[in-house]
């Protein structure tokens, strides 16, 4: 089951990479300066929704790049962000990923994150653990850091840009061991103990 979603994420990543490092037009979702969208977002979204619909025709799909909002929450729901990190994609920093998750009956059953430019793939299944694919194609189980004090924590935050957000002021005041403003795939890096 996880293997089929990993393959879908990888094929979606190939679509993203076919647009990567090209000059592409950037639009704003709902005229929100913090929320860019590109042809790559839309192409990846169309692919994921089509394939999930073919493989799981009875399931609902909730995608960041699509206006359809499921109304029947008794069904399984696939939650998709086909291009998480559009700004990183646009700026060619590599810090973007395909995210696909499955929710059912109030529980997250499966999550897959594929960062094609970084070559990092993560997945987790309810009751089975969280894993990262190693360079030899095997999977290693993830373990979060054992740091207990905020002053010993490594903080992953967004890349500074010309569009400061109100939360930036608060984040900048945190007293932590280290701040990584070039961080990518933040949740996965926390899950595997690279930061807190």
PDB file of N, CA and C in Angstrom, residues 24-74:
ATOM      1  N   UNK A  24       9.259  30.222 -15.210  1.00  0.00           N
ATOM      2  CA  UNK A  24       7.820  29.954 -15.179  1.00  0.00           C
ATOM      3  C   UNK A  24       7.089  31.144 -14.583  1.00  0.00           C
ATOM      4  N   UNK A  25       5.864  31.295 -14.998  1.00  0.00           N
ATOM      5  CA  UNK A  25       5.030  32.378 -14.498  1.00  0.00           C
ATOM      6  C   UNK A  25       4.541  32.045 -13.096  1.00  0.00           C
ATOM      7  N   UNK A  26       4.566  33.031 -12.230  1.00  0.00           N
ATOM      8  CA  UNK A  26       4.111  32.851 -10.859  1.00  0.00           C
ATOM      9  C   UNK A  26       2.842  33.677 -10.660  1.00  0.00           C
ATOM     10  N   UNK A  27       1.789  33.005 -10.222  1.00  0.00           N
ATOM     11  CA  UNK A  27       0.539  33.667  -9.877  1.00  0.00           C
ATOM     12  C   UNK A  27       0.403  33.666  -8.362  1.00  0.00           C
ATOM     13  N   UNK A  28      -0.560  34.428  -7.860  1.00  0.00           N
ATOM     14  CA  UNK A  28      -0.841  34.452  -6.427  1.00  0.00           C
ATOM     15  C   UNK A  28      -2.228  33.888  -6.190  1.00  0.00           C
ATOM     16  N   UNK A  29      -2.329  32.942  -5.263  1.00  0.00           N
ATOM     17  CA  UNK A  29      -3.634  32.404  -4.907  1.00  0.00           C
ATOM     18  C   UNK A  29      -4.393  33.457  -4.115  1.00  0.00           C
ATOM     19  N   UNK A  30      -5.589  33.771  -4.564  1.00  0.00           N
ATOM     20  CA  UNK A  30      -6.448  34.746  -3.882  1.00  0.00           C
ATOM     21  C   UNK A  30      -5.737  36.073  -3.629  1.00  0.00           C
ATOM     22  N   UNK A  31      -4.848  36.464  -4.534  1.00  0.00           N
ATOM     23  CA  UNK A  31      -4.076  37.711  -4.408  1.00  0.00           C
ATOM     24  C   UNK A  31      -3.291  37.800  -3.110  1.00  0.00           C
ATOM     25  N   UNK A  32      -2.887  36.647  -2.576  1.00  0.00           N
ATOM     26  CA  UNK A  32      -2.131  36.587  -1.319  1.00  0.00           C
ATOM     27  C   UNK A  32      -0.641  36.546  -1.645  1.00  0.00           C
ATOM     28  N   UNK A  33       0.087  37.584  -1.277  1.00  0.00           N
ATOM     29  CA  UNK A  33       1.521  37.673  -1.580  1.00  0.00           C
ATOM     30  C   UNK A  33       2.317  36.547  -0.935  1.00  0.00           C
ATOM     31  N   UNK A  34       1.783  35.924   0.118  1.00  0.00           N
ATOM     32  CA  UNK A  34       2.483  34.837   0.790  1.00  0.00           C
ATOM     33  C   UNK A  34       2.176  33.469   0.167  1.00  0.00           C
ATOM     34  N   UNK A  35       1.346  33.436  -0.865  1.00  0.00           N
ATOM     35  CA  UNK A  35       0.860  32.160  -1.383  1.00  0.00           C
ATOM     36  C   UNK A  35       0.985  32.066  -2.907  1.00  0.00           C
ATOM     37  N   UNK A  36       2.210  31.870  -3.421  1.00  0.00           N
ATOM     38  CA  UNK A  36       2.388  31.771  -4.869  1.00  0.00           C
ATOM     39  C   UNK A  36       1.958  30.406  -5.399  1.00  0.00           C
ATOM     40  N   UNK A  37       1.649  30.373  -6.692  1.00  0.00           N
ATOM     41  CA  UNK A  37       1.290  29.118  -7.361  1.00  0.00           C
ATOM     42  C   UNK A  37       1.833  29.177  -8.784  1.00  0.00           C
ATOM     43  N   UNK A  38       2.251  28.026  -9.303  1.00  0.00           N
ATOM     44  CA  UNK A  38       2.838  27.960 -10.644  1.00  0.00           C
ATOM     45  C   UNK A  38       2.188  26.852 -11.455  1.00  0.00           C
ATOM     46  N   UNK A  39       2.579  26.783 -12.715  1.00  0.00           N
ATOM     47  CA  UNK A  39       2.113  25.701 -13.582  1.00  0.00           C
ATOM     48  C   UNK A  39       2.560  24.350 -13.026  1.00  0.00           C
ATOM     49  N   UNK A  40       3.703  24.310 -12.356  1.00  0.00           N
ATOM     50  CA  UNK A  40       4.191  23.060 -11.768  1.00  0.00           C
ATOM     51  C   UNK A  40       3.261  22.584 -10.656  1.00  0.00           C
ATOM     52  N   UNK A  41       2.787  23.517  -9.804  1.00  0.00           N
ATOM     53  CA  UNK A  41       1.821  23.169  -8.749  1.00  0.00           C
ATOM     54  C   UNK A  41       0.587  22.519  -9.387  1.00  0.00           C
ATOM     55  N   UNK A  42       0.083  23.175 -10.420  1.00  0.00           N
ATOM     56  CA  UNK A  42      -1.165  22.719 -11.045  1.00  0.00           C
ATOM     57  C   UNK A  42      -0.991  21.388 -11.773  1.00  0.00           C
ATOM     58  N   UNK A  43       0.141  21.222 -12.465  1.00  0.00           N
ATOM     59  CA  UNK A  43       0.382  19.959 -13.174  1.00  0.00           C
ATOM     60  C   UNK A  43       0.541  18.803 -12.189  1.00  0.00           C
ATOM     61  N   UNK A  44       1.259  19.049 -11.098  1.00  0.00           N
ATOM     62  CA  UNK A  44       1.447  18.007 -10.080  1.00  0.00           C
ATOM     63  C   UNK A  44       0.115  17.656  -9.425  1.00  0.00           C
ATOM     64  N   UNK A  45      -0.681  18.676  -9.143  1.00  0.00           N
ATOM     65  CA  UNK A  45      -1.997  18.452  -8.539  1.00  0.00           C
ATOM     66  C   UNK A  45      -2.880  17.612  -9.458  1.00  0.00           C
ATOM     67  N   UNK A  46      -2.923  17.956 -10.726  1.00  0.00           N
ATOM     68  CA  UNK A  46      -3.763  17.211 -11.673  1.00  0.00           C
ATOM     69  C   UNK A  46      -3.339  15.752 -11.739  1.00  0.00           C
ATOM     70  N   UNK A  47      -2.036  15.509 -11.743  1.00  0.00           N
ATOM     71  CA  UNK A  47      -1.536  14.128 -11.808  1.00  0.00           C
ATOM     72  C   UNK A  47      -1.924  13.336 -10.561  1.00  0.00           C
ATOM     73  N   UNK A  48      -1.683  13.915  -9.383  1.00  0.00           N
ATOM     74  CA  UNK A  48      -1.990  13.193  -8.144  1.00  0.00           C
ATOM     75  C   UNK A  48      -3.479  12.894  -8.049  1.00  0.00           C
ATOM     76  N   UNK A  49      -4.310  13.893  -8.324  1.00  0.00           N
ATOM     77  CA  UNK A  49      -5.755  13.677  -8.219  1.00  0.00           C
ATOM     78  C   UNK A  49      -6.247  12.640  -9.234  1.00  0.00           C
ATOM     79  N   UNK A  50      -5.713  12.675 -10.434  1.00  0.00           N
ATOM     80  CA  UNK A  50      -6.126  11.685 -11.439  1.00  0.00           C
ATOM     81  C   UNK A  50      -5.755  10.274 -10.998  1.00  0.00           C
ATOM     82  N   UNK A  51      -4.490  10.089 -10.566  1.00  0.00           N
ATOM     83  CA  UNK A  51      -4.029   8.747 -10.184  1.00  0.00           C
ATOM     84  C   UNK A  51      -4.743   8.235  -8.932  1.00  0.00           C
ATOM     85  N   UNK A  52      -4.912   9.092  -7.920  1.00  0.00           N
ATOM     86  CA  UNK A  52      -5.628   8.649  -6.724  1.00  0.00           C
ATOM     87  C   UNK A  52      -7.070   8.284  -7.075  1.00  0.00           C
ATOM     88  N   UNK A  53      -7.687   9.054  -7.950  1.00  0.00           N
ATOM     89  CA  UNK A  53      -9.053   8.760  -8.378  1.00  0.00           C
ATOM     90  C   UNK A  53      -9.157   7.434  -9.106  1.00  0.00           C
ATOM     91  N   UNK A  54      -8.114   7.092  -9.874  1.00  0.00           N
ATOM     92  CA  UNK A  54      -8.106   5.811 -10.590  1.00  0.00           C
ATOM     93  C   UNK A  54      -7.879   4.638  -9.640  1.00  0.00           C
ATOM     94  N   UNK A  55      -6.944   4.815  -8.711  1.00  0.00           N
ATOM     95  CA  UNK A  55      -6.582   3.720  -7.795  1.00  0.00           C
ATOM     96  C   UNK A  55      -7.621   3.538  -6.688  1.00  0.00           C
ATOM     97  N   UNK A  56      -8.149   4.655  -6.185  1.00  0.00           N
ATOM     98  CA  UNK A  56      -9.080   4.626  -5.052  1.00  0.00           C
ATOM     99  C   UNK A  56     -10.338   5.424  -5.408  1.00  0.00           C
ATOM    100  N   UNK A  57     -11.167   4.925  -6.315  1.00  0.00           N
ATOM    101  CA  UNK A  57     -12.310   5.703  -6.804  1.00  0.00           C
ATOM    102  C   UNK A  57     -13.347   6.058  -5.740  1.00  0.00           C
ATOM    103  N   UNK A  58     -13.382   5.340  -4.635  1.00  0.00           N
ATOM    104  CA  UNK A  58     -14.376   5.621  -3.599  1.00  0.00           C
ATOM    105  C   UNK A  58     -13.886   6.627  -2.557  1.00  0.00           C
ATOM    106  N   UNK A  59     -12.618   7.013  -2.638  1.00  0.00           N
ATOM    107  CA  UNK A  59     -12.051   7.935  -1.660  1.00  0.00           C
ATOM    108  C   UNK A  59     -12.234   9.385  -2.106  1.00  0.00           C
ATOM    109  N   UNK A  60     -12.175  10.281  -1.133  1.00  0.00           N
ATOM    110  CA  UNK A  60     -12.212  11.722  -1.402  1.00  0.00           C
ATOM    111  C   UNK A  60     -10.773  12.245  -1.473  1.00  0.00           C
ATOM    112  N   UNK A  61     -10.593  13.390  -2.119  1.00  0.00           N
ATOM    113  CA  UNK A  61      -9.274  14.009  -2.229  1.00  0.00           C
ATOM    114  C   UNK A  61      -9.377  15.477  -1.822  1.00  0.00           C
ATOM    115  N   UNK A  62      -8.520  15.888  -0.913  1.00  0.00           N
ATOM    116  CA  UNK A  62      -8.421  17.273  -0.480  1.00  0.00           C
ATOM    117  C   UNK A  62      -7.023  17.748  -0.848  1.00  0.00           C
ATOM    118  N   UNK A  63      -6.948  18.650  -1.824  1.00  0.00           N
ATOM    119  CA  UNK A  63      -5.651  19.114  -2.301  1.00  0.00           C
ATOM    120  C   UNK A  63      -5.525  20.622  -2.137  1.00  0.00           C
ATOM    121  N   UNK A  64      -4.346  21.063  -1.767  1.00  0.00           N
ATOM    122  CA  UNK A  64      -4.116  22.494  -1.589  1.00  0.00           C
ATOM    123  C   UNK A  64      -4.348  23.273  -2.877  1.00  0.00           C
ATOM    124  N   UNK A  65      -4.142  22.635  -4.014  1.00  0.00           N
ATOM    125  CA  UNK A  65      -4.235  23.347  -5.281  1.00  0.00           C
ATOM    126  C   UNK A  65      -5.578  23.181  -5.980  1.00  0.00           C
ATOM    127  N   UNK A  66      -6.574  22.689  -5.281  1.00  0.00           N
ATOM    128  CA  UNK A  66      -7.867  22.454  -5.906  1.00  0.00           C
ATOM    129  C   UNK A  66      -8.961  22.966  -4.987  1.00  0.00           C
ATOM    130  N   UNK A  67     -10.012  23.521  -5.577  1.00  0.00           N
ATOM    131  CA  UNK A  67     -11.095  24.107  -4.790  1.00  0.00           C
ATOM    132  C   UNK A  67     -12.082  23.092  -4.226  1.00  0.00           C
ATOM    133  N   UNK A  68     -12.014  21.836  -4.690  1.00  0.00           N
ATOM    134  CA  UNK A  68     -12.969  20.830  -4.212  1.00  0.00           C
ATOM    135  C   UNK A  68     -12.697  20.520  -2.739  1.00  0.00           C
ATOM    136  N   UNK A  69     -13.713  20.686  -1.920  1.00  0.00           N
ATOM    137  CA  UNK A  69     -13.623  20.362  -0.499  1.00  0.00           C
ATOM    138  C   UNK A  69     -14.547  19.178  -0.240  1.00  0.00           C
ATOM    139  N   UNK A  70     -14.015  18.064   0.276  1.00  0.00           N
ATOM    140  CA  UNK A  70     -14.870  16.912   0.558  1.00  0.00           C
ATOM    141  C   UNK A  70     -16.004  17.275   1.512  1.00  0.00           C
ATOM    142  N   UNK A  71     -17.152  16.680   1.270  1.00  0.00           N
ATOM    143  CA  UNK A  71     -18.300  16.894   2.160  1.00  0.00           C
ATOM    144  C   UNK A  71     -18.653  15.636   2.941  1.00  0.00           C
ATOM    145  N   UNK A  72     -18.150  14.497   2.499  1.00  0.00           N
ATOM    146  CA  UNK A  72     -18.452  13.230   3.154  1.00  0.00           C
ATOM    147  C   UNK A  72     -17.227  12.740   3.914  1.00  0.00           C
ATOM    148  N   UNK A  73     -17.187  13.028   5.207  1.00  0.00           N
ATOM    149  CA  UNK A  73     -16.034  12.651   6.012  1.00  0.00           C
ATOM    150  C   UNK A  73     -16.166  11.253   6.607  1.00  0.00           C
ATOM    151  N   UNK A  74     -17.152  10.490   6.119  1.00  0.00           N
ATOM    152  CA  UNK A  74     -17.213   9.085   6.513  1.00  0.00           C
ATOM    153  C   UNK A  74     -16.309   8.257   5.600  1.00  0.00           C
TER     154      UNK A  74
END
